[in-house]
PDB file of C-alpha atoms in Angstrom:
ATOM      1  CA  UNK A   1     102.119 108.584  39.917  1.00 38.00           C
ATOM      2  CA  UNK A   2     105.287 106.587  40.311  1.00 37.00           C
ATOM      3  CA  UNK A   3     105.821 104.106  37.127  1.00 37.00           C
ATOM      4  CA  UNK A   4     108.262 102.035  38.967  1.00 39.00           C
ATOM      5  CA  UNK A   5     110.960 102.096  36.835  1.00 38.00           C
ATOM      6  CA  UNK A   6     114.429 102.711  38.632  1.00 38.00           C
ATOM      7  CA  UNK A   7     116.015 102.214  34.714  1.00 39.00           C
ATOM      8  CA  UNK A   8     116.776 105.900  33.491  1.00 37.00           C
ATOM      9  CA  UNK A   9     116.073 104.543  29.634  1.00 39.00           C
ATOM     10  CA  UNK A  10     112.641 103.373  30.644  1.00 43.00           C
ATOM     11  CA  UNK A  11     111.736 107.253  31.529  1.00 46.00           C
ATOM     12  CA  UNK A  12     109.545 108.830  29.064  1.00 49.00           C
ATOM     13  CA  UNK A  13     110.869 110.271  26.221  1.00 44.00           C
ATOM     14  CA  UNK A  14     107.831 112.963  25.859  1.00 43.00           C
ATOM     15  CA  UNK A  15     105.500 114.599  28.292  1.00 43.00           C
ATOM     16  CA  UNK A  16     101.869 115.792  27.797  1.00 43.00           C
ATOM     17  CA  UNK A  17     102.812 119.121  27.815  1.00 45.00           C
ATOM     18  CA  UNK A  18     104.805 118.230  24.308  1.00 47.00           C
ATOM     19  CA  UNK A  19     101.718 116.099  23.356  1.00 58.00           C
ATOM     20  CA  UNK A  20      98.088 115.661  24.471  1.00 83.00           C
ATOM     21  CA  UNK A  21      97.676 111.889  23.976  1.00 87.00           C
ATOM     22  CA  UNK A  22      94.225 110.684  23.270  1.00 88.00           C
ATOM     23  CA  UNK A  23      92.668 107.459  22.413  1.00 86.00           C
ATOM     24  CA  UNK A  24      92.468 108.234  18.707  1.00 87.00           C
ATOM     25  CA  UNK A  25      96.428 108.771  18.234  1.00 90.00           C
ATOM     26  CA  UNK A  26      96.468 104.529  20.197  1.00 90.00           C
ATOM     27  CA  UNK A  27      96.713 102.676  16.431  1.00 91.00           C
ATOM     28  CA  UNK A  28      95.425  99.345  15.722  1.00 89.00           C
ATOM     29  CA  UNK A  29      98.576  98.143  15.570  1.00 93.00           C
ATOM     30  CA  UNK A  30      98.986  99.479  19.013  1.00 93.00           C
ATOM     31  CA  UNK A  31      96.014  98.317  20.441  1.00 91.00           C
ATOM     32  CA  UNK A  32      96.654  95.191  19.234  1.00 91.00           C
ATOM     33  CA  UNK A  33      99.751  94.769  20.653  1.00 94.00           C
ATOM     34  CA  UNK A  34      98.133  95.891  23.961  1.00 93.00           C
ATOM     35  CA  UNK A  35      95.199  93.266  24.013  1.00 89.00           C
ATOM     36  CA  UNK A  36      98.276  90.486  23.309  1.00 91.00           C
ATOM     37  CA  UNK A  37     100.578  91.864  26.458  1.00 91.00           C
ATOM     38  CA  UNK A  38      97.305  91.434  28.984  1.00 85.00           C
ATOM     39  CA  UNK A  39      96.234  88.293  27.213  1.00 79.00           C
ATOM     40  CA  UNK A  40      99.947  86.538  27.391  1.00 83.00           C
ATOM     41  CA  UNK A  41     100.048  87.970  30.835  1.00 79.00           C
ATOM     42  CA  UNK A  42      97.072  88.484  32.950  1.00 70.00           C
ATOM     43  CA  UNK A  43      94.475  85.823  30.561  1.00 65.00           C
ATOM     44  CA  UNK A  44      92.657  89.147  29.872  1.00 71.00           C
ATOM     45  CA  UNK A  45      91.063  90.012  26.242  1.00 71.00           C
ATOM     46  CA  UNK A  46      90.471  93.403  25.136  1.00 76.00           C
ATOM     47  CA  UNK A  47      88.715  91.840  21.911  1.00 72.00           C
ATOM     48  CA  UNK A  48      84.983  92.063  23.110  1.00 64.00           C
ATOM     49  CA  UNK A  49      85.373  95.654  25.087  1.00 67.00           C
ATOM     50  CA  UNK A  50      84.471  99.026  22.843  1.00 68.00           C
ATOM     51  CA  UNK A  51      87.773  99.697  21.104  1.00 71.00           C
ATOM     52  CA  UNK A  52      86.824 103.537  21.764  1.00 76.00           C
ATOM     53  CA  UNK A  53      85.976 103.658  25.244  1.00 78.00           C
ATOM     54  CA  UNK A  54      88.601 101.009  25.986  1.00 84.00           C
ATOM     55  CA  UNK A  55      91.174 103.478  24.000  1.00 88.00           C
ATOM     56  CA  UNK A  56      90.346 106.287  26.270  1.00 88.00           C
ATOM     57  CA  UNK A  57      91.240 104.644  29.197  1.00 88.00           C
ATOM     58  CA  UNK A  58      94.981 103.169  27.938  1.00 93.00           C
ATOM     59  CA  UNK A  59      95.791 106.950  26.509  1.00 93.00           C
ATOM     60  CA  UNK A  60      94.785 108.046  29.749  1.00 92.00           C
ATOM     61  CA  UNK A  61      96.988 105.567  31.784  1.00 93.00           C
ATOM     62  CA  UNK A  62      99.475 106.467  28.952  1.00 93.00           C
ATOM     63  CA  UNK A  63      99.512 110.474  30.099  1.00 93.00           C
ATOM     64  CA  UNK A  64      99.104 109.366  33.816  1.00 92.00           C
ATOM     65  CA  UNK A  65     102.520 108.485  33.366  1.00 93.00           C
ATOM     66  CA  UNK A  66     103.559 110.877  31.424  1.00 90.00           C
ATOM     67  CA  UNK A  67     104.362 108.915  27.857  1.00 90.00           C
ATOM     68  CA  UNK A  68     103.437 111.279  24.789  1.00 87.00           C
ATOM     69  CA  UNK A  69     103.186 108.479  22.846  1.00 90.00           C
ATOM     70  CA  UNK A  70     102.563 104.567  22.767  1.00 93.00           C
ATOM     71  CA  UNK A  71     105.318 102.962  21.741  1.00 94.00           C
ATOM     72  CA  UNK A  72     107.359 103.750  24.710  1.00 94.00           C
ATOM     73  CA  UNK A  73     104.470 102.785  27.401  1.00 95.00           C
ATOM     74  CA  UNK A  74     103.921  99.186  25.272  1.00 96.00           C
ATOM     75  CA  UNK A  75     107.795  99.092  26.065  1.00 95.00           C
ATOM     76  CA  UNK A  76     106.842  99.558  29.709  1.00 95.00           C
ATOM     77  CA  UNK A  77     103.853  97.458  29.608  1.00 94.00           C
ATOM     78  CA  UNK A  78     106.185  94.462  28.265  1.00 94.00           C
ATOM     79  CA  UNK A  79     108.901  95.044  30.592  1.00 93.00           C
ATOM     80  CA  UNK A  80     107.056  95.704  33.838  1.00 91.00           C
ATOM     81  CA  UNK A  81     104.090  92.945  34.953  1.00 84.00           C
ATOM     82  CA  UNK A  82     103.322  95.024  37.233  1.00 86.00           C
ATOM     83  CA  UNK A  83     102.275  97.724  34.865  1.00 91.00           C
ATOM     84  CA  UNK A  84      99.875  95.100  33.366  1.00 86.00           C
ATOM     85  CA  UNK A  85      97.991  94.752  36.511  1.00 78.00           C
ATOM     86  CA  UNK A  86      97.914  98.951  36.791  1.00 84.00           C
ATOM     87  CA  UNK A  87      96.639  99.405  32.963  1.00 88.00           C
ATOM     88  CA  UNK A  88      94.062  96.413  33.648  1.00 80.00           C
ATOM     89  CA  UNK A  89      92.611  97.983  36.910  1.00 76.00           C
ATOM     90  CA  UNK A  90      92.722 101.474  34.733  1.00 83.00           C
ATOM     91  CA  UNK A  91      90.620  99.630  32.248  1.00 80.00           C
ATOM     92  CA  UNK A  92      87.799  97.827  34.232  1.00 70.00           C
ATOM     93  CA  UNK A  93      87.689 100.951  36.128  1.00 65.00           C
ATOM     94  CA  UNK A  94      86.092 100.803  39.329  1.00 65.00           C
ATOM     95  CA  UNK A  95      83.798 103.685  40.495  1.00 67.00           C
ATOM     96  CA  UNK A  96      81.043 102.798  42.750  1.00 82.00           C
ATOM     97  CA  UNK A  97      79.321 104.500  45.716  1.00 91.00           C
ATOM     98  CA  UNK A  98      77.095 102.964  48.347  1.00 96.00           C
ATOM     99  CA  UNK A  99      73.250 102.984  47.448  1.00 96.00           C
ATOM    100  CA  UNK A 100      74.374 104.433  44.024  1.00 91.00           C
ATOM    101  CA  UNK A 101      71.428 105.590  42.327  1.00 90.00           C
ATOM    102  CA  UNK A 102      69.152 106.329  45.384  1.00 94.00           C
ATOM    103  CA  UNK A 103      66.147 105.740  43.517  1.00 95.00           C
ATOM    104  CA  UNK A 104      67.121 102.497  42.100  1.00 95.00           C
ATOM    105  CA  UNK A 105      67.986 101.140  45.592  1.00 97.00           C
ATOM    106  CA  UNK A 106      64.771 102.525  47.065  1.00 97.00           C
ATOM    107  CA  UNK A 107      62.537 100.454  44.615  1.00 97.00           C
ATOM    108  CA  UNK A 108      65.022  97.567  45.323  1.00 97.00           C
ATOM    109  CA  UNK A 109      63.901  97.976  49.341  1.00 97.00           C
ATOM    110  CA  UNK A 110      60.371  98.617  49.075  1.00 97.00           C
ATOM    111  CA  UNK A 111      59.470  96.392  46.372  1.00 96.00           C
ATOM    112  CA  UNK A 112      62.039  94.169  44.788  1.00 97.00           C
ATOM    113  CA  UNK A 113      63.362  92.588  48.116  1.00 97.00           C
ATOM    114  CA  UNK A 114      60.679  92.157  49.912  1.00 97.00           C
ATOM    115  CA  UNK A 115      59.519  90.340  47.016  1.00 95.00           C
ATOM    116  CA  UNK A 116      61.439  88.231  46.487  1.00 96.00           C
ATOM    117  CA  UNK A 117      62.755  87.749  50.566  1.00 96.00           C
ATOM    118  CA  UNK A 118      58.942  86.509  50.792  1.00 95.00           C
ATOM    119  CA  UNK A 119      59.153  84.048  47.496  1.00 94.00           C
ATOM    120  CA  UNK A 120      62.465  82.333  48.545  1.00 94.00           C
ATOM    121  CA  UNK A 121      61.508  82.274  52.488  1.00 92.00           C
ATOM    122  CA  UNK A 122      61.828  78.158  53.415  1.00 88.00           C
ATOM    123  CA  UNK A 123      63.247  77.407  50.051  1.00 90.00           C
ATOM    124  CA  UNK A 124      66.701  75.421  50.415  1.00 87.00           C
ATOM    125  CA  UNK A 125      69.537  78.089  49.768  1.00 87.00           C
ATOM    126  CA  UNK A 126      67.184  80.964  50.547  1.00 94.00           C
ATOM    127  CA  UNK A 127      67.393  84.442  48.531  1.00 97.00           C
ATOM    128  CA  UNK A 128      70.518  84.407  46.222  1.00 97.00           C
ATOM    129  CA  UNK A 129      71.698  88.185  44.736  1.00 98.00           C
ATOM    130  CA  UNK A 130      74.929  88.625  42.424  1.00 98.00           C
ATOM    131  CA  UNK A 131      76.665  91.904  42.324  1.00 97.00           C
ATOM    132  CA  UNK A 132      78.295  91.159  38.695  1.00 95.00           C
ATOM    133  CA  UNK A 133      81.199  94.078  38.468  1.00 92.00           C
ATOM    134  CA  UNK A 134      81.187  94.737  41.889  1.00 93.00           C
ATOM    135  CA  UNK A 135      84.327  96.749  41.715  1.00 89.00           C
ATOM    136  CA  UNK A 136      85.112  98.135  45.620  1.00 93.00           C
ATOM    137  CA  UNK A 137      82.149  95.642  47.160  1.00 96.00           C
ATOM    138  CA  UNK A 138      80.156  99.357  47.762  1.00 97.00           C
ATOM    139  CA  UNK A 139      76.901  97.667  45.876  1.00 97.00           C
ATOM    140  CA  UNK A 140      76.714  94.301  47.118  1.00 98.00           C
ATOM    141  CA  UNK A 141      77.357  95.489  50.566  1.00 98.00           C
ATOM    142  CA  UNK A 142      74.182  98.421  50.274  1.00 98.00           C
ATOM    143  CA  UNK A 143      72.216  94.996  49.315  1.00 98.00           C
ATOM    144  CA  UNK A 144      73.782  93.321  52.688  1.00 98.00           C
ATOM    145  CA  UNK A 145      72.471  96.946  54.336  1.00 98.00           C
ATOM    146  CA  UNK A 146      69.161  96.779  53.587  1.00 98.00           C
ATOM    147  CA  UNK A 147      68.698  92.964  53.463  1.00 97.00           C
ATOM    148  CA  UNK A 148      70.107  93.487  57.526  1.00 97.00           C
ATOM    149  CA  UNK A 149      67.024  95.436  58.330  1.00 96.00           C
ATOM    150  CA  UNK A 150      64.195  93.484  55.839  1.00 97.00           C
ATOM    151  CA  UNK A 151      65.374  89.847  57.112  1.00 95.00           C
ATOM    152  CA  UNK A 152      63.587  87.948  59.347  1.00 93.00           C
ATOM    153  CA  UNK A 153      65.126  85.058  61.605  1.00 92.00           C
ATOM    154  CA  UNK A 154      63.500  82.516  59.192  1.00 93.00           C
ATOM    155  CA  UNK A 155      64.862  84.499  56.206  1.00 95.00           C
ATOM    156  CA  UNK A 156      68.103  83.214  54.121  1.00 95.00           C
ATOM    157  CA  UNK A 157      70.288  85.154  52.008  1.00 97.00           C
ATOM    158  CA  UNK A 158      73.401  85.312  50.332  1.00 97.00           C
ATOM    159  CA  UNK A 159      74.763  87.691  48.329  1.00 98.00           C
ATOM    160  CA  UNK A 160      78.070  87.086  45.926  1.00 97.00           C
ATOM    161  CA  UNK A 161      80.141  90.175  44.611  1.00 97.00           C
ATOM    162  CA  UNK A 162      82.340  89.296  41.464  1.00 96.00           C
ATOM    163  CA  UNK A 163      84.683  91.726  39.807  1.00 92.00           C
ATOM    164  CA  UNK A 164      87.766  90.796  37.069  1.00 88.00           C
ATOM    165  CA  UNK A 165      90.622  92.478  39.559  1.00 86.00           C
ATOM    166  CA  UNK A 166      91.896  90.628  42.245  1.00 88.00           C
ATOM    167  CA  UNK A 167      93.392  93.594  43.774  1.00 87.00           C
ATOM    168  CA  UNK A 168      89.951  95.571  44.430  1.00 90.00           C
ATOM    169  CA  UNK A 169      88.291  92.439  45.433  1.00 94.00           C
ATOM    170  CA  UNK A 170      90.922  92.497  48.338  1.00 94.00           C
ATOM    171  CA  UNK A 171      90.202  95.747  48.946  1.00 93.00           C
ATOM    172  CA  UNK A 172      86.542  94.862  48.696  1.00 96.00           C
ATOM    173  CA  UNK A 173      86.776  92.266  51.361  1.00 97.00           C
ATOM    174  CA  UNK A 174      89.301  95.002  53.923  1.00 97.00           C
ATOM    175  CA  UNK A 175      85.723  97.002  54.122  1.00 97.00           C
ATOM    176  CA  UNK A 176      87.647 100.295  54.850  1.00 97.00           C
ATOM    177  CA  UNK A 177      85.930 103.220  52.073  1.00 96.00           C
ATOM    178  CA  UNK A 178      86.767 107.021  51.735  1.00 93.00           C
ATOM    179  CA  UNK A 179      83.648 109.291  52.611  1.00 94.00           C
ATOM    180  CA  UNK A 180      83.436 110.023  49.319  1.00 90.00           C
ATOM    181  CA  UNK A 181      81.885 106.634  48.654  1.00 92.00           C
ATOM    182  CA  UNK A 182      79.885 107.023  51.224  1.00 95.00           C
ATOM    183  CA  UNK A 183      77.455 110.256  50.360  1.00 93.00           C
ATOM    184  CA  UNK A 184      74.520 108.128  49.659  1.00 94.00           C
ATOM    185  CA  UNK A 185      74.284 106.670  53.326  1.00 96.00           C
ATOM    186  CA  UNK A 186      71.508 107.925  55.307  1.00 95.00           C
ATOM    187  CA  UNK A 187      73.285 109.304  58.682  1.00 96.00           C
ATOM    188  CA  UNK A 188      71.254 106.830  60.401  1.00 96.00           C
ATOM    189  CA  UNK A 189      73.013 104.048  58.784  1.00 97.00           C
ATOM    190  CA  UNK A 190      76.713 105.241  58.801  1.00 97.00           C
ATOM    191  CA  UNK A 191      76.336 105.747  62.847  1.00 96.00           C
ATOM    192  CA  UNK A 192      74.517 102.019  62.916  1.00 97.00           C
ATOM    193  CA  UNK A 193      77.004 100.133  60.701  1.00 98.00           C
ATOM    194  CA  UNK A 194      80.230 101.911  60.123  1.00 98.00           C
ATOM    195  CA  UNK A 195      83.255 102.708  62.574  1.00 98.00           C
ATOM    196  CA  UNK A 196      85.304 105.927  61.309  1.00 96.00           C
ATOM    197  CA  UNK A 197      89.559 105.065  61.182  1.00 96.00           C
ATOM    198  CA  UNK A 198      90.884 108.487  60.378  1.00 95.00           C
ATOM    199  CA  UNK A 199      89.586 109.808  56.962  1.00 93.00           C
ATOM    200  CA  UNK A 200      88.176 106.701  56.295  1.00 96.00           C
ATOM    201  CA  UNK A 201      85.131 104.284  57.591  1.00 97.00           C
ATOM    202  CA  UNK A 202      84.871 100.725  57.694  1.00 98.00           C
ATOM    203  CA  UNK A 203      82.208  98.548  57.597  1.00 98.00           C
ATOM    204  CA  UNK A 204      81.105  96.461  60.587  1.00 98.00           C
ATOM    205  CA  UNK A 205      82.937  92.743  59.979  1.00 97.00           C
ATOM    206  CA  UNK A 206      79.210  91.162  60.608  1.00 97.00           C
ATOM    207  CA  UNK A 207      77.778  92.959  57.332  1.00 98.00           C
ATOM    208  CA  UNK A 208      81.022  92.260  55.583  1.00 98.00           C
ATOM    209  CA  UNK A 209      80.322  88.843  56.264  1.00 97.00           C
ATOM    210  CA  UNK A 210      77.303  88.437  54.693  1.00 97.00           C
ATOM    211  CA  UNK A 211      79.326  88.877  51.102  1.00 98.00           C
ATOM    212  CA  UNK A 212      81.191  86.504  49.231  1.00 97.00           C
ATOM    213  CA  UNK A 213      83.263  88.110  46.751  1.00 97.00           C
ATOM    214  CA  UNK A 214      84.707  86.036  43.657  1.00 96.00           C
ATOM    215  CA  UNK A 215      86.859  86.478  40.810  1.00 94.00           C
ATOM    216  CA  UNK A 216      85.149  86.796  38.013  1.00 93.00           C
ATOM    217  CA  UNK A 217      85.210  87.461  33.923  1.00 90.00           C
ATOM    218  CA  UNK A 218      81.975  87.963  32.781  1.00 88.00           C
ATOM    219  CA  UNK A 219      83.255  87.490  29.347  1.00 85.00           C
ATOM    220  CA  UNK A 220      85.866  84.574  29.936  1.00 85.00           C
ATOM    221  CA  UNK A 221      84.660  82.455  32.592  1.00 87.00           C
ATOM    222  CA  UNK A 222      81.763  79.969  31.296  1.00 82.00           C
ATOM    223  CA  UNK A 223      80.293  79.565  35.248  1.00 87.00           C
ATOM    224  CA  UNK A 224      77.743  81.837  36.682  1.00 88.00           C
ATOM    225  CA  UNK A 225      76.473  81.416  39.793  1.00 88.00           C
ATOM    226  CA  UNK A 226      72.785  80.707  40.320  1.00 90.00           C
ATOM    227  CA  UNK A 227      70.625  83.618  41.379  1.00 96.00           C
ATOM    228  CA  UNK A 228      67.640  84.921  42.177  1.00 97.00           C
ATOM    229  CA  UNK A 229      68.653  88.831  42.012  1.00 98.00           C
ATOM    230  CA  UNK A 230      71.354  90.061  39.351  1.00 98.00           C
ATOM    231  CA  UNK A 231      73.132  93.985  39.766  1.00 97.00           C
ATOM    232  CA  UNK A 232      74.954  94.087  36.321  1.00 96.00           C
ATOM    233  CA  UNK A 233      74.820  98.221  36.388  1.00 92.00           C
ATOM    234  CA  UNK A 234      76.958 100.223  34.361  1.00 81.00           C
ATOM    235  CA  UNK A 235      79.210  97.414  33.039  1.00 83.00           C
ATOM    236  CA  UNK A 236      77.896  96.376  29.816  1.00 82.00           C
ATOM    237  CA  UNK A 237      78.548  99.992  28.243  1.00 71.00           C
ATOM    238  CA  UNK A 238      82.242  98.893  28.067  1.00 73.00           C
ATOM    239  CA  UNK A 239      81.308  96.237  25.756  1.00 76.00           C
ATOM    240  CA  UNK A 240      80.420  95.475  21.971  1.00 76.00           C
ATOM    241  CA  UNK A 241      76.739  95.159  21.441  1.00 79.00           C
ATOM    242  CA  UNK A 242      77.439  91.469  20.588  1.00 85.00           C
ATOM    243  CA  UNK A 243      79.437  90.950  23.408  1.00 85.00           C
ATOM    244  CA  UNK A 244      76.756  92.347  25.381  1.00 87.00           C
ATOM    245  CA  UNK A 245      73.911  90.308  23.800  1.00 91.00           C
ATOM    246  CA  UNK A 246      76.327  87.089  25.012  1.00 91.00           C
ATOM    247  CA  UNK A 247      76.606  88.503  28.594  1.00 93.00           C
ATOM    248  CA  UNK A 248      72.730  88.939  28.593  1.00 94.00           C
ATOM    249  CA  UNK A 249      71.896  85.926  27.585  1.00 94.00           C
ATOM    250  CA  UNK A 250      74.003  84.310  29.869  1.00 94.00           C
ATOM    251  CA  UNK A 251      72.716  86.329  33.141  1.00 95.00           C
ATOM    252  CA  UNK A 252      69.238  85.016  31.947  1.00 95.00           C
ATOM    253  CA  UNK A 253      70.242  81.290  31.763  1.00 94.00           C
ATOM    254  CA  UNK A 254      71.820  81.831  35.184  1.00 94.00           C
ATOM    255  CA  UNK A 255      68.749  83.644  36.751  1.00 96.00           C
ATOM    256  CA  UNK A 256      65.637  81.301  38.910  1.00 94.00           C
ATOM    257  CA  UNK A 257      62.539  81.700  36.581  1.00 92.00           C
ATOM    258  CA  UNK A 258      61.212  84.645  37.107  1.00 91.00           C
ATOM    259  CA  UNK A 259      64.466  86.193  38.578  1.00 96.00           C
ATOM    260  CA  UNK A 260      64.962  89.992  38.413  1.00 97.00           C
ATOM    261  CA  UNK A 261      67.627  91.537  36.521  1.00 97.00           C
ATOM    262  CA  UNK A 262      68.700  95.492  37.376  1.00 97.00           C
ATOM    263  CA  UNK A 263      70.878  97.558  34.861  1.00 93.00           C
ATOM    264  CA  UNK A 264      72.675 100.911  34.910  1.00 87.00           C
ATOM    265  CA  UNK A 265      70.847 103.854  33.786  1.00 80.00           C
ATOM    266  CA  UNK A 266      72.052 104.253  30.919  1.00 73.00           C
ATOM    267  CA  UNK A 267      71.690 100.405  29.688  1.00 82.00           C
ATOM    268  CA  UNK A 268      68.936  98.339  28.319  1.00 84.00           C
ATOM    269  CA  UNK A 269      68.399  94.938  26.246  1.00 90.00           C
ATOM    270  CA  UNK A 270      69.847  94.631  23.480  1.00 86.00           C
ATOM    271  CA  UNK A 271      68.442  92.631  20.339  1.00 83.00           C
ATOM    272  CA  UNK A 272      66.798  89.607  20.902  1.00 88.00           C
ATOM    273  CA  UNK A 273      67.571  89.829  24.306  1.00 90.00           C
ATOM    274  CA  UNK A 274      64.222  91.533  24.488  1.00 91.00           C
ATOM    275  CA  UNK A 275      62.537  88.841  24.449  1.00 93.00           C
ATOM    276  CA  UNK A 276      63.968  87.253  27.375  1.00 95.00           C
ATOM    277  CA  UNK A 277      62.989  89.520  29.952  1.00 96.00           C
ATOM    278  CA  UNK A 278      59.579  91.897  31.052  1.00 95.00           C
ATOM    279  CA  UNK A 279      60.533  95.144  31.943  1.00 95.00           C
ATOM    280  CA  UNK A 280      59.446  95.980  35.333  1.00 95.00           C
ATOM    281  CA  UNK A 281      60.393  99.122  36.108  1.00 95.00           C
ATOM    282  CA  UNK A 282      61.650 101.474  32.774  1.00 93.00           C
ATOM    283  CA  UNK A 283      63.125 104.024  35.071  1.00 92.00           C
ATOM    284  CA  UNK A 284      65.136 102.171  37.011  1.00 93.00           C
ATOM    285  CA  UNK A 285      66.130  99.454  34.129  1.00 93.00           C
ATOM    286  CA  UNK A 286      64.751  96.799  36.187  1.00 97.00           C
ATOM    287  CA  UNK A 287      64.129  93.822  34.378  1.00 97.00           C
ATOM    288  CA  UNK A 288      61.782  89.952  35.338  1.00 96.00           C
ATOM    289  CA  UNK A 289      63.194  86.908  33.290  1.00 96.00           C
ATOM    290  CA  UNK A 290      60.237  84.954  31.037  1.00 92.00           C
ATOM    291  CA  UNK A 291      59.831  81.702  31.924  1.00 78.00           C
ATOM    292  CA  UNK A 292      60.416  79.281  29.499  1.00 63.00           C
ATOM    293  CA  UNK A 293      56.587  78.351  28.971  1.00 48.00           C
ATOM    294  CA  UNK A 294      55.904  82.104  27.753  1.00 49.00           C
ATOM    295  CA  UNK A 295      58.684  82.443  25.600  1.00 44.00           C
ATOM    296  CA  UNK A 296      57.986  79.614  23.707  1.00 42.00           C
ATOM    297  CA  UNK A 297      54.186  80.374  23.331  1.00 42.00           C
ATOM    298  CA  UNK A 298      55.851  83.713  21.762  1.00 40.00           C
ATOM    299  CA  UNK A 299      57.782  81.697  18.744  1.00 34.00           C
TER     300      UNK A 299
END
C-alpha cells in the first residue's frame, strides 16, 4: 500500500521483517497520543472502543505500511490528514456481506418482517428499520431485498443505513460490490436485482433508493433516529462493556414500543440492559423492547 509520502525522511525507518509489530508493543503513551491525533482531527474518540481490539487494528495499519515501530507512524499520522482518515476506516473496519448470516435473515423474512410490515401497515411513516454500522450498505440493502418482494402497494417503509466513515457511506450509496460480498445471494436474486460491470455488480438504482444512508457515531452523536427495526450486528464487540451498556440503552429509547432489536452472533445484553428487552429468538440474538408498563411492574 502506498503511504503517500513523496518526503524520503517520512519513509520507514524499520520493516516487519526487522520487527513483527503487534498491538501489545502500541504503549499507552502511544495510544494516547493516537486517540488525541483522530480526536483534534477527525472529532473521533478512541476512549470508549476496547483498547485491545482497537490496538490490533493500529499495529496492523502500522505493518501495512511497513513501520516497525510507532513512533515513526504517529509522525505520519500527525503530518499526513489523510493518514487519519486511512487509520480511522482501518479501525471501524468494515466487513459485511449481503444476507450475512443466512439464518438470521431468514427469520427476519419469514417472521420478523412480516410482522411488523402488518403492525405498521396505515400507520403515518410506515415500517422504519436502522442499519446502525452499516459499513458498505450490504445489510440495509438485503433488508431493501426482501422488503421489495414482502411489500404490498399499501405498505410503507424506510430503511436508514448509518456508519462513522464518510468515505464507505459514499461507496455505500455508488451500489457497485465485489462478488465476494455477494455469496449469500440466492442466484435468483442477483439475476433479478443486480447488473454485472466487469468483476463487479451493482445494485439496481430503484433498490438503492429505498436507503438513506447517514453519518453517524453511535457513541458521539446524541440523535437516533426513530425505529421500528434496529441491525446493530457485530459492532458493539469493539466497545467497552460500559460503553456498550450506553449504546444499548440508547437503541432502546430510540426503538417504537415493542420494537425489535437484532445483534451479531456473538453479542448479547449486557447488565441491566437485560431488563429492557425479551429475547425472541436466542439463536439469532433477536431481541423485543418492554414497554414501559412491564418494566415498571418489574421494579
Amino acid at each position: 500500500m502506498n503511504n503517500n509520502s513523496s518526503d524520503s525522511s517520512e519513509k520507514p525507518s524499520r520493516y516487519v521483517g526487522e520487527k513483527h509489530f503487534v498491538g501489545s508493543h502500541l504503549s499507552d503513551t502511544d495510544f494516547a497520543e493516537i486517540r488525541d491525533i483522530l480526536f483534534a482531527g477527525r472529532g473521533f474518540d478512541l476512549d470508549g472502543y476496547k483498547d485491545r481490539c482497537i490496538k490490533r487494528r493500529i499495529a496492523l495499519r502500522i505493518r501495512t505500511l511497513g513501520y516497525g515501530n510507532a513512533s515513526d507512524y504517529i509522525r505520519l499520522l500527525t503530518l499526513q490528514e489523510k493518514e487519519q482518515g486511512e487509520l480511522l476506516e482501518a479501525i471501524t473496519i468494515h466487513v459485511s456481506q449481503f444476507f450475512r448470516n443466512p439464518t438470521t435473515f431468514t427469520v427476519l423474512e419469514k417472521t420478523i418482517l412480516p410482522l411488523l410490515l402488518k403492525k405498521r401497515r396505515g400507520q403515518v411513516g410506515g415500517l422504519r428499520v436502522w442499519s446502525v454500522g452499516c459499513a458498505g450498505g450490504e445489510e440495509p440493502y438485503s433488508i431493501a431485498l426482501l422488503c421489495d418482494e414482502l411489500c404490498g402497494p399499501e405498505d410503507q417503509v424506510s430503511i436508514i443505513g448509518s456508519d462513522v466513515s464518510a468515505d464507505i457511506l459514499k461507496r455505500a450509496k455508488a451500489g457497485l460490490y465485489e462478488a465476494h460480498r455477494l455469496v449469500e445471494v440466492p442466484a435468483s436474486v442477483l439475476h433479478q436485482y443486480f447488473t454485472q460491470e466487469g468483476l463487479n455488480y451493482r445494485l439496481q438504482s430503484r433498490i438503492c433508493a429505498k436507503v438513506r444512508f447517514i453519518r453517524h457515531d453511535i457513541l458521539q452523536d446524541r440523535h437516533f433516529p426513530r425505529a421500528d427495526l434496529i441491525l446493530c450486528r457485530n459492532m458493539l464487540i469493539y466497545f467497552s462493556r460500559q460503553e456498550q451498556e450506553r449504546i444499548l440503552r440508547s437503541l432502546a429509547a430510540t426503538l417504537a414500543p415493542e420494537g425489535l432489536l437484532v445483534l451479531g452472533r456473538a453479542e448479547t445484553l449486557v447488565n441491566d440492559c437485560r431488563e429492557l428487552f425479551t429475547c425472541v429468538d436466542p439463536a439469532e440474538r433477536i431481541y423485543r423492547k418492554r414497554n414501559e408498563a412491564t418494566l415498571v411492574s418489574n421494579i
